[in-house]
Amino acid sequence: MKPIHVIGGGLAGSEAAWQIAKAGVPVVLHEMRPLRQTDAHQTDGLAELVCSNSFRSDDPENNAVGLLHAELRRCDSVILAAADRNQVPAGGALAVDRDGFSQAVTAALSAEPLITLQRGEVEGLPPADWDSVIVATGPLTSPALAEAIGNLTGEDSLAFFDAIAPIVYRETIDMEKAWFQSRYDKPGPGGTGADYINCGMDRDTYEAFIAALLEADRIDFREWEKNTPYFEGCLPIEVMAARGVDTLRYGPMKPVGLTDPRTGRRPWAVLQLRQDNALGTLFNLVGFQTKLKWGEQSRILRMIPGLEKARFARFGGIHRNTFLNSPKLLDGTLRLHADPRLRFAGQITGVEGYVESAACGLLAGRFAAAERLGRAIEPPPPTTALGALLVHVTGGHLAEGGSFQPMNVNFGLFPLPPFEGKKPPKGKDRKRLIAQRAVADLGEWLDAA
Ligand SMILES: Cc1cc2nc3c(=O)[nH]c(=O)nc-3n(C[C@H](O)[C@H](O)[C@H](O)COP(=O)(O)OP(=O)(O)OC[C@H]3O[C@@H](n4cnc5c(N)ncnc54)[C@H](O)[C@@H]3O)c2cc1C
């Protein structure tokens, strides 16, 4: 049987190779380290953790990443098995000894007879005789390969920067203070004229907000990120605030064409929030990309009227990250429309985080193996954490006209659970119902596979 080639021995590539081998299919895993390093990796180990040693919450009932852990364990994930064996105390989180973890993954893959580990950079598109390939080269994909992928997909379909505005759960916005309205009530294509949630500010509140931004703690750029210029179009809000007290009011917070129904007047400044997923559970803060520390983001953004009790599905950030416009480019099993022998997995598809990258690798590996064996395989249902993540990446949830941004798994990506009565359950009850449904639906998917 011809092997499947996996490029990149990180979180996604290691998991993909493992799943392929476990399905009985040979696999060649190409990893460029240590012959060529990235700017963040330090070792030659597979599945090296480049920063934090945490896989985040391990609570499957109240946290979506905890649920994803549980699903990965049920799918015989090598990443979760190595994490469990190398756990260090971290309260409710799953944190690991990073060296022990990476060594355990390297040992497991090296001991697997169907896996051949080949060290060396893949410097462009794979040769034509590799008929099934998984590209899992991560946020720091080597420049030669990134350029080749950019040429194949179109320059504007491959991003090199993540300039992320924070995203909040819709149900935590105080609609007694905020209101729905599009600027000048314009319906636009596919809109209603009241598509945005608006949070208005009077002058005192705005100036206090600017002052807080100027004093806030920021995350420093790493040495190799310092020289990467900002695009003027996506400056962090704290950089805009430093340019002058009114810069934000003439930029993303401009109030023109908006009327606060409580006063009947145009506010001094307005934050607009745009629907982020088709389910309408998540809204992003338009133009609010930031490098403030997460604690500072929640403290300062909650000064905005209507967001006092906002919960964040993701915080803002700006860092180097190579990722595809996956909803446009990939099909439902992560294959590239333009060249279906290529699948993508991990952070390069627009999932965010160690666990999500491993999960994406697991899916790509299973899809590729099934294809090689001539077996049909359905994607996991969108009611599971694996399925919800896949739908985020392949586009089912993207709101009309929205731009694709990487994201961690979160309960906002899941369809509402079935409920009795008029109002959907909130908070813990909602999470519990989603988690219970996911467990049942994953079981059915695994039985059918
Ligand atoms: C600086 C930084 C800090 C981060 N901190 C965190 C964090 O704290 N927590 C978190 O959850 N996530 C963090 N991330 C995101 C993190 O990168 C992902 O969660 C995870 O590592 C992605 O897994 P991956 O398998 O997609 O990519 P990676 O784990 O990066 O694996 C990609 C692999 O591909 C190899 N490779 C690249 N190009 C080629 C090529 N052409 N040929 C052969 N091999 C190649 C690389 O050497 C690497 O081993 C961080 C990212 C960066 C850049």
Coordinates of N, CA and C in Angstrom, one line a residue, residues 187-361:
P187 N -29.5 48.3 5.0 CA -29.6 46.9 5.0 C -28.4 46.1 4.4
G188 N -27.8 46.7 3.4 CA -26.6 46.1 2.7 C -27.1 44.7 2.2
P189 N -26.1 44.0 1.5 CA -26.5 42.7 1.0 C -26.8 41.7 2.1
G190 N -27.9 41.2 2.1 CA -28.2 40.1 3.1 C -28.5 40.6 4.5
G191 N -28.5 41.9 4.8 CA -28.7 42.4 6.1 C -30.2 42.9 6.3
T192 N -30.5 43.4 7.5 CA -31.8 43.8 7.8 C -31.8 45.3 8.1
G193 N -30.7 45.9 8.2 CA -30.6 47.3 8.7 C -30.4 47.4 10.2
A194 N -30.5 46.3 10.8 CA -30.2 46.3 12.3 C -29.4 45.1 12.6
D195 N -28.2 45.0 12.0 CA -27.4 43.8 12.1 C -26.4 43.9 13.2
Y196 N -26.0 45.1 13.6 CA -24.9 45.2 14.6 C -25.5 45.4 16.0
I197 N -24.8 45.0 17.0 CA -25.1 45.4 18.4 C -24.2 46.6 18.7
N198 N -24.8 47.6 19.2 CA -24.1 48.9 19.4 C -24.0 49.2 20.9
C199 N -22.8 49.6 21.3 CA -22.7 50.0 22.7 C -22.2 51.4 22.7
G200 N -23.1 52.3 23.1 CA -22.8 53.8 23.0 C -22.1 54.3 24.3
M201 N -21.3 55.4 24.1 CA -20.6 55.9 25.2 C -20.8 57.5 25.2
D202 N -20.9 58.0 26.5 CA -20.9 59.5 26.5 C -19.4 59.9 26.7
R203 N -19.2 61.2 26.6 CA -17.8 61.7 26.6 C -17.0 61.3 27.8
D204 N -17.6 61.4 29.0 CA -16.8 61.0 30.2 C -16.4 59.5 30.2
T205 N -17.4 58.7 29.8 CA -17.1 57.2 29.8 C -16.0 56.9 28.7
Y206 N -16.1 57.6 27.6 CA -15.2 57.4 26.5 C -13.8 57.8 27.0
E207 N -13.7 58.9 27.6 CA -12.3 59.4 28.0 C -11.7 58.6 29.1
A208 N -12.6 58.1 30.0 CA -12.1 57.2 31.0 C -11.6 55.9 30.4
F209 N -12.3 55.4 29.3 CA -11.9 54.2 28.6 C -10.5 54.4 27.9
I210 N -10.4 55.5 27.3 CA -9.1 55.8 26.6 C -7.9 55.9 27.6
A211 N -8.2 56.5 28.8 CA -7.2 56.6 29.8 C -6.8 55.2 30.3
A212 N -7.8 54.3 30.5 CA -7.5 53.0 30.9 C -6.7 52.2 29.9
L213 N -7.0 52.4 28.6 CA -6.2 51.8 27.5 C -4.8 52.2 27.6
L214 N -4.5 53.5 27.8 CA -3.2 54.0 27.8 C -2.3 53.4 29.0
E215 N -3.0 53.1 30.1 CA -2.3 52.7 31.2 C -2.2 51.1 31.3
A216 N -2.8 50.5 30.4 CA -3.0 49.0 30.5 C -1.7 48.3 30.2
D217 N -1.6 47.1 30.7 CA -0.5 46.2 30.5 C -0.6 45.5 29.2
R218 N 0.5 45.5 28.4 CA 0.4 44.9 27.1 C 1.3 43.6 27.1
I219 N 1.1 42.8 26.1 CA 2.0 41.6 25.9 C 3.1 42.1 24.9
D220 N 4.3 41.9 25.3 CA 5.4 42.3 24.5 C 5.5 41.5 23.2
F221 N 6.0 42.0 22.2 CA 6.3 41.2 21.0 C 7.5 40.4 21.2
R222 N 7.6 39.2 20.7 CA 8.8 38.5 20.7 C 9.8 39.1 19.8
E223 N 11.1 38.8 20.0 CA 12.1 39.4 19.3 C 11.9 39.4 17.8
W224 N 11.5 38.2 17.3 CA 11.3 38.0 15.8 C 10.0 38.5 15.3
E225 N 9.1 39.0 16.2 CA 7.9 39.6 15.8 C 8.0 41.1 15.7
K226 N 9.0 41.6 16.4 CA 9.1 43.1 16.5 C 9.3 43.8 15.1
N227 N 10.0 43.1 14.2 CA 10.2 43.7 12.9 C 9.1 43.6 11.9
T228 N 8.0 42.9 12.3 CA 7.0 42.7 11.4 C 6.0 43.9 11.5
P229 N 5.9 44.7 10.4 CA 5.1 46.0 10.6 C 3.6 45.7 10.7
Y230 N 3.0 46.5 11.5 CA 1.5 46.4 11.5 C 1.0 46.8 10.2
F231 N -0.1 46.3 9.8 CA -0.9 46.8 8.7 C -1.6 48.0 9.3
E232 N -1.6 49.1 8.6 CA -2.3 50.3 9.1 C -3.8 50.0 9.3
G233 N -4.3 49.1 8.5 CA -5.7 48.8 8.6 C -6.1 48.0 9.9
C234 N -5.1 47.4 10.6 CA -5.5 46.7 11.8 C -4.6 47.0 12.9
L235 N -4.5 48.3 13.2 CA -3.7 48.7 14.4 C -4.4 48.2 15.7
P236 N -3.6 47.8 16.7 CA -4.3 47.5 18.0 C -4.9 48.8 18.6
I237 N -6.0 48.6 19.3 CA -6.7 49.8 19.9 C -5.9 50.6 20.8
E238 N -4.9 49.9 21.5 CA -4.1 50.7 22.4 C -3.1 51.6 21.7
V239 N -2.7 51.1 20.5 CA -1.8 51.9 19.6 C -2.6 53.1 19.1
M240 N -3.8 52.9 18.7 CA -4.6 54.0 18.2 C -4.9 55.0 19.3
A241 N -5.2 54.5 20.5 CA -5.5 55.4 21.6 C -4.3 56.3 21.9
A242 N -3.1 55.7 21.7 CA -1.8 56.5 22.0 C -1.6 57.6 21.0
R243 N -2.3 57.5 19.8 CA -2.1 58.5 18.8 C -2.9 59.8 19.0
G244 N -3.8 59.7 19.9 CA -4.6 60.9 20.3 C -6.0 60.4 20.8
V245 N -6.5 61.3 21.7 CA -7.7 60.9 22.4 C -8.9 60.6 21.5
D246 N -8.9 61.3 20.3 CA -10.1 61.1 19.4 C -9.8 60.1 18.3
T247 N -8.6 59.5 18.2 CA -8.3 58.6 17.1 C -9.3 57.5 17.0
L248 N -9.7 56.8 18.1 CA -10.6 55.7 18.1 C -12.0 56.2 17.7
R249 N -12.3 57.4 18.1 CA -13.7 58.0 17.9 C -13.8 58.3 16.4
Y250 N -12.7 58.5 15.7 CA -12.8 58.7 14.2 C -12.4 57.4 13.5
G251 N -12.1 56.4 14.2 CA -11.8 55.1 13.6 C -12.9 54.1 14.0
P252 N -12.6 52.9 14.6 CA -13.6 51.9 14.8 C -14.7 52.3 15.7
M253 N -14.5 53.3 16.5 CA -15.6 53.7 17.4 C -16.4 54.9 16.9
K254 N -16.4 55.2 15.6 CA -17.1 56.4 15.1 C -18.6 56.2 15.3
P255 N -19.2 57.2 15.8 CA -20.7 57.1 16.1 C -21.6 57.5 15.0
V256 N -21.1 58.0 13.8 CA -22.0 58.5 12.8 C -23.0 57.5 12.3
G257 N -24.2 57.9 12.1 CA -25.2 57.1 11.5 C -25.8 56.1 12.6
L258 N -25.6 56.4 13.9 CA -26.1 55.6 14.9 C -26.8 56.4 16.0
T259 N -28.0 55.9 16.4 CA -28.8 56.7 17.4 C -29.1 55.8 18.6
D260 N -28.7 56.2 19.8 CA -29.0 55.5 21.0 C -30.5 55.6 21.2
P261 N -31.3 54.5 21.2 CA -32.8 54.7 21.4 C -33.1 55.2 22.8
R262 N -32.2 55.0 23.7 CA -32.6 55.5 25.1 C -32.5 57.0 25.2
T263 N -31.7 57.7 24.4 CA -31.6 59.1 24.4 C -32.1 59.8 23.2
G264 N -32.2 59.0 22.1 CA -32.7 59.6 20.8 C -31.6 60.4 20.2
R265 N -30.3 60.3 20.7 CA -29.2 61.1 20.1 C -28.1 60.2 19.7
R266 N -27.2 60.8 18.9 CA -25.9 60.1 18.5 C -25.0 60.1 19.7
P267 N -24.5 59.0 20.1 CA -23.5 59.0 21.2 C -22.2 59.6 20.9
W268 N -21.3 59.8 21.9 CA -20.0 60.4 21.7 C -19.1 59.4 20.9
A269 N -19.3 58.2 21.2 CA -18.5 57.1 20.6 C -19.3 55.8 20.7
V270 N -19.1 54.9 19.8 CA -19.8 53.6 19.8 C -18.9 52.5 19.5
L271 N -19.0 51.4 20.2 CA -18.4 50.1 19.9 C -19.5 49.3 19.1
Q272 N -19.1 48.8 18.0 CA -20.1 47.9 17.3 C -19.6 46.5 17.4
L273 N -20.6 45.6 17.6 CA -20.3 44.1 17.6 C -21.0 43.5 16.5
R274 N -20.3 42.6 15.8 CA -20.8 42.0 14.6 C -21.0 40.5 14.8
Q275 N -22.1 39.9 14.4 CA -22.4 38.5 14.5 C -21.2 37.7 13.9
D276 N -20.8 36.7 14.7 CA -19.6 36.0 14.3 C -19.8 34.6 13.8
N277 N -21.0 34.0 14.2 CA -21.3 32.7 13.7 C -22.7 32.6 13.3
A278 N -23.1 31.6 12.4 CA -24.4 31.6 11.9 C -25.4 31.3 13.0
L279 N -25.0 30.7 14.1 CA -25.9 30.4 15.2 C -26.3 31.7 15.9
G280 N -25.5 32.7 15.8 CA -25.8 34.0 16.4 C -25.5 34.0 17.9
T281 N -24.7 33.1 18.3 CA -24.3 33.0 19.8 C -23.1 33.8 20.1
L282 N -22.3 34.2 19.1 CA -21.0 34.9 19.3 C -21.0 36.2 18.5
F283 N -20.5 37.2 19.1 CA -20.3 38.5 18.5 C -18.9 39.1 18.7
N284 N -18.3 39.6 17.6 CA -17.0 40.1 17.7 C -17.0 41.6 17.8
L285 N -16.0 42.2 18.5 CA -15.9 43.6 18.7 C -15.2 44.2 17.5
V286 N -15.9 44.9 16.7 CA -15.4 45.3 15.4 C -14.2 46.2 15.5
G287 N -13.1 45.9 14.9 CA -11.9 46.7 14.8 C -11.2 46.8 16.1
F288 N -11.4 45.9 17.1 CA -10.9 46.0 18.4 C -9.7 45.0 18.6
Q289 N -8.9 44.8 17.6 CA -7.7 43.9 17.8 C -6.8 44.6 18.8
T290 N -6.2 43.8 19.6 CA -5.4 44.3 20.8 C -4.3 43.4 21.2
K291 N -3.3 44.0 21.8 CA -2.2 43.1 22.4 C -2.2 43.3 23.9
L292 N -3.3 43.8 24.5 CA -3.4 43.9 25.9 C -3.4 42.5 26.5
K293 N -2.9 42.4 27.8 CA -3.0 41.1 28.5 C -4.5 40.7 28.7
W294 N -4.7 39.4 28.7 CA -6.1 39.0 28.8 C -6.9 39.6 30.0
G295 N -6.2 39.6 31.2 CA -6.9 40.2 32.3 C -7.3 41.6 32.1
E296 N -6.4 42.3 31.5 CA -6.6 43.7 31.2 C -7.8 43.9 30.2
Q297 N -7.8 43.0 29.2 CA -8.9 43.1 28.2 C -10.2 42.9 28.9
S298 N -10.4 41.9 29.8 CA -11.7 41.8 30.4 C -12.0 43.0 31.3
R299 N -11.0 43.5 32.0 CA -11.2 44.6 32.9 C -11.6 45.9 32.1
I300 N -10.9 46.2 31.1 CA -11.1 47.4 30.4 C -12.3 47.4 29.5
L301 N -12.5 46.3 28.8 CA -13.6 46.2 27.8 C -15.0 46.2 28.6
R302 N -14.9 45.7 29.9 CA -16.2 45.7 30.7 C -16.5 47.1 31.1
M303 N -15.7 48.1 30.9 CA -16.0 49.5 31.2 C -17.0 50.0 30.1
I304 N -17.2 49.3 29.0 CA -18.1 49.7 27.9 C -19.5 49.4 28.3
P305 N -20.4 50.4 28.3 CA -21.8 50.2 28.6 C -22.4 49.0 27.8
G306 N -23.0 48.1 28.5 CA -23.5 46.9 27.9 C -22.6 45.7 28.0
L307 N -21.3 45.9 28.2 CA -20.4 44.8 28.3 C -19.9 44.5 29.8
E308 N -20.6 45.1 30.7 CA -20.2 45.0 32.1 C -20.0 43.5 32.6
K309 N -20.9 42.7 32.0 CA -20.9 41.3 32.5 C -20.5 40.4 31.3
A310 N -19.9 40.9 30.3 CA -19.6 40.1 29.1 C -18.7 39.0 29.5
R311 N -18.9 37.8 28.9 CA -18.0 36.7 28.9 C -17.3 36.6 27.6
F312 N -16.0 36.3 27.6 CA -15.3 36.3 26.3 C -15.1 34.9 25.8
A313 N -15.5 34.7 24.6 CA -15.3 33.4 23.9 C -13.8 33.3 23.4
R314 N -13.3 34.5 23.1 CA -11.9 34.5 22.8 C -11.4 36.0 23.0
F315 N -10.2 36.1 23.5 CA -9.6 37.4 23.7 C -8.9 37.8 22.4
G316 N -8.7 39.1 22.3 CA -8.0 39.6 21.2 C -6.5 39.3 21.2
G317 N -5.8 39.4 20.1 CA -4.4 39.2 20.0 C -3.8 39.5 18.7
I318 N -2.5 39.7 18.7 CA -1.9 39.9 17.4 C -0.6 39.1 17.4
H319 N -0.4 38.1 16.6 CA 0.8 37.4 16.6 C 1.0 36.7 15.2
R320 N 2.2 36.2 15.0 CA 2.5 35.6 13.7 C 1.8 34.3 13.6
N321 N 1.1 34.1 12.5 CA 0.3 32.8 12.4 C 0.0 32.6 10.9
T322 N 0.5 31.5 10.4 CA 0.2 31.2 9.0 C -1.1 30.4 9.0
F323 N -2.1 30.9 8.4 CA -3.4 30.1 8.3 C -4.2 30.4 7.0
L324 N -4.9 29.4 6.6 CA -5.6 29.5 5.4 C -7.0 30.1 5.6
N325 N -7.6 30.6 4.5 CA -9.0 30.9 4.6 C -9.8 29.6 4.3
S326 N -9.8 28.8 5.4 CA -10.2 27.4 5.2 C -11.7 27.3 4.7
P327 N -12.6 28.1 5.2 CA -14.0 27.9 4.7 C -14.1 28.0 3.2
K328 N -13.2 28.8 2.6 CA -13.3 29.0 1.2 C -12.5 27.8 0.5
L329 N -11.4 27.4 1.1 CA -10.5 26.5 0.4 C -10.6 25.0 0.6
L330 N -11.2 24.7 1.8 CA -11.2 23.2 2.1 C -12.6 22.6 2.1
D331 N -12.6 21.3 1.8 CA -13.9 20.7 1.8 C -14.2 20.1 3.2
G332 N -15.3 19.4 3.3 CA -15.7 19.0 4.7 C -14.8 17.9 5.3
T333 N -13.9 17.3 4.5 CA -12.9 16.4 5.1 C -11.5 17.0 5.0
L334 N -11.4 18.3 5.0 CA -10.2 19.1 5.1 C -9.3 19.0 3.8
R335 N -9.9 18.5 2.7 CA -9.1 18.5 1.4 C -9.2 19.9 0.7
L336 N -8.1 20.2 0.1 CA -8.0 21.4 -0.7 C -8.8 21.3 -2.0
H337 N -9.8 22.1 -2.2 CA -10.6 22.1 -3.4 C -9.6 22.1 -4.7
A338 N -8.6 22.9 -4.6 CA -7.8 23.1 -5.8 C -6.8 21.9 -6.1
D339 N -6.6 21.1 -5.1 CA -5.7 19.9 -5.3 C -6.1 18.9 -4.2
P340 N -7.1 18.1 -4.4 CA -7.7 17.2 -3.4 C -6.7 16.2 -2.8
R341 N -5.5 16.0 -3.4 CA -4.6 15.0 -2.8 C -4.0 15.7 -1.5
L342 N -4.2 17.0 -1.3 CA -3.6 17.7 -0.2 C -4.7 17.9 0.9
R343 N -4.5 17.4 2.1 CA -5.3 17.8 3.2 C -4.5 18.7 4.1
F344 N -5.2 19.5 4.9 CA -4.6 20.4 5.8 C -5.0 20.0 7.2
A345 N -4.2 20.2 8.2 CA -4.5 19.9 9.6 C -3.8 20.8 10.6
G346 N -4.4 21.1 11.7 CA -3.7 21.8 12.8 C -3.9 23.3 12.6
Q347 N -3.0 24.1 13.2 CA -3.2 25.5 13.3 C -3.3 26.2 12.0
I348 N -2.7 25.6 11.0 CA -2.7 26.2 9.6 C -4.1 26.2 9.0
T349 N -5.0 25.4 9.6 CA -6.4 25.4 9.1 C -7.3 26.5 9.8
G350 N -6.7 27.1 10.9 CA -7.5 28.1 11.6 C -8.1 27.6 12.9
V351 N -7.7 26.4 13.3 CA -8.0 26.1 14.7 C -7.0 26.7 15.5
E352 N -7.2 26.9 16.8 CA -6.2 27.6 17.6 C -6.0 26.8 18.9
G353 N -4.7 26.5 19.2 CA -4.4 25.8 20.4 C -3.9 24.4 20.2
Y354 N -3.2 23.9 21.2 CA -2.6 22.6 21.2 C -3.6 21.5 21.0
V355 N -4.7 21.6 21.8 CA -5.7 20.5 21.8 C -6.5 20.5 20.5
E356 N -6.9 21.7 20.1 CA -7.6 21.8 18.8 C -6.8 21.4 17.6
S357 N -5.5 21.7 17.7 CA -4.6 21.2 16.6 C -4.5 19.7 16.5
A358 N -4.3 19.1 17.7 CA -4.3 17.7 17.8 C -5.6 17.1 17.2
A359 N -6.7 17.7 17.6 CA -8.0 17.2 17.2 C -8.2 17.2 15.7
C360 N -7.7 18.3 15.1 CA -7.8 18.5 13.7 C -6.9 17.5 13.0
G361 N -5.7 17.2 13.6 CA -4.8 16.2 13.0 C -5.5 14.8 13.1

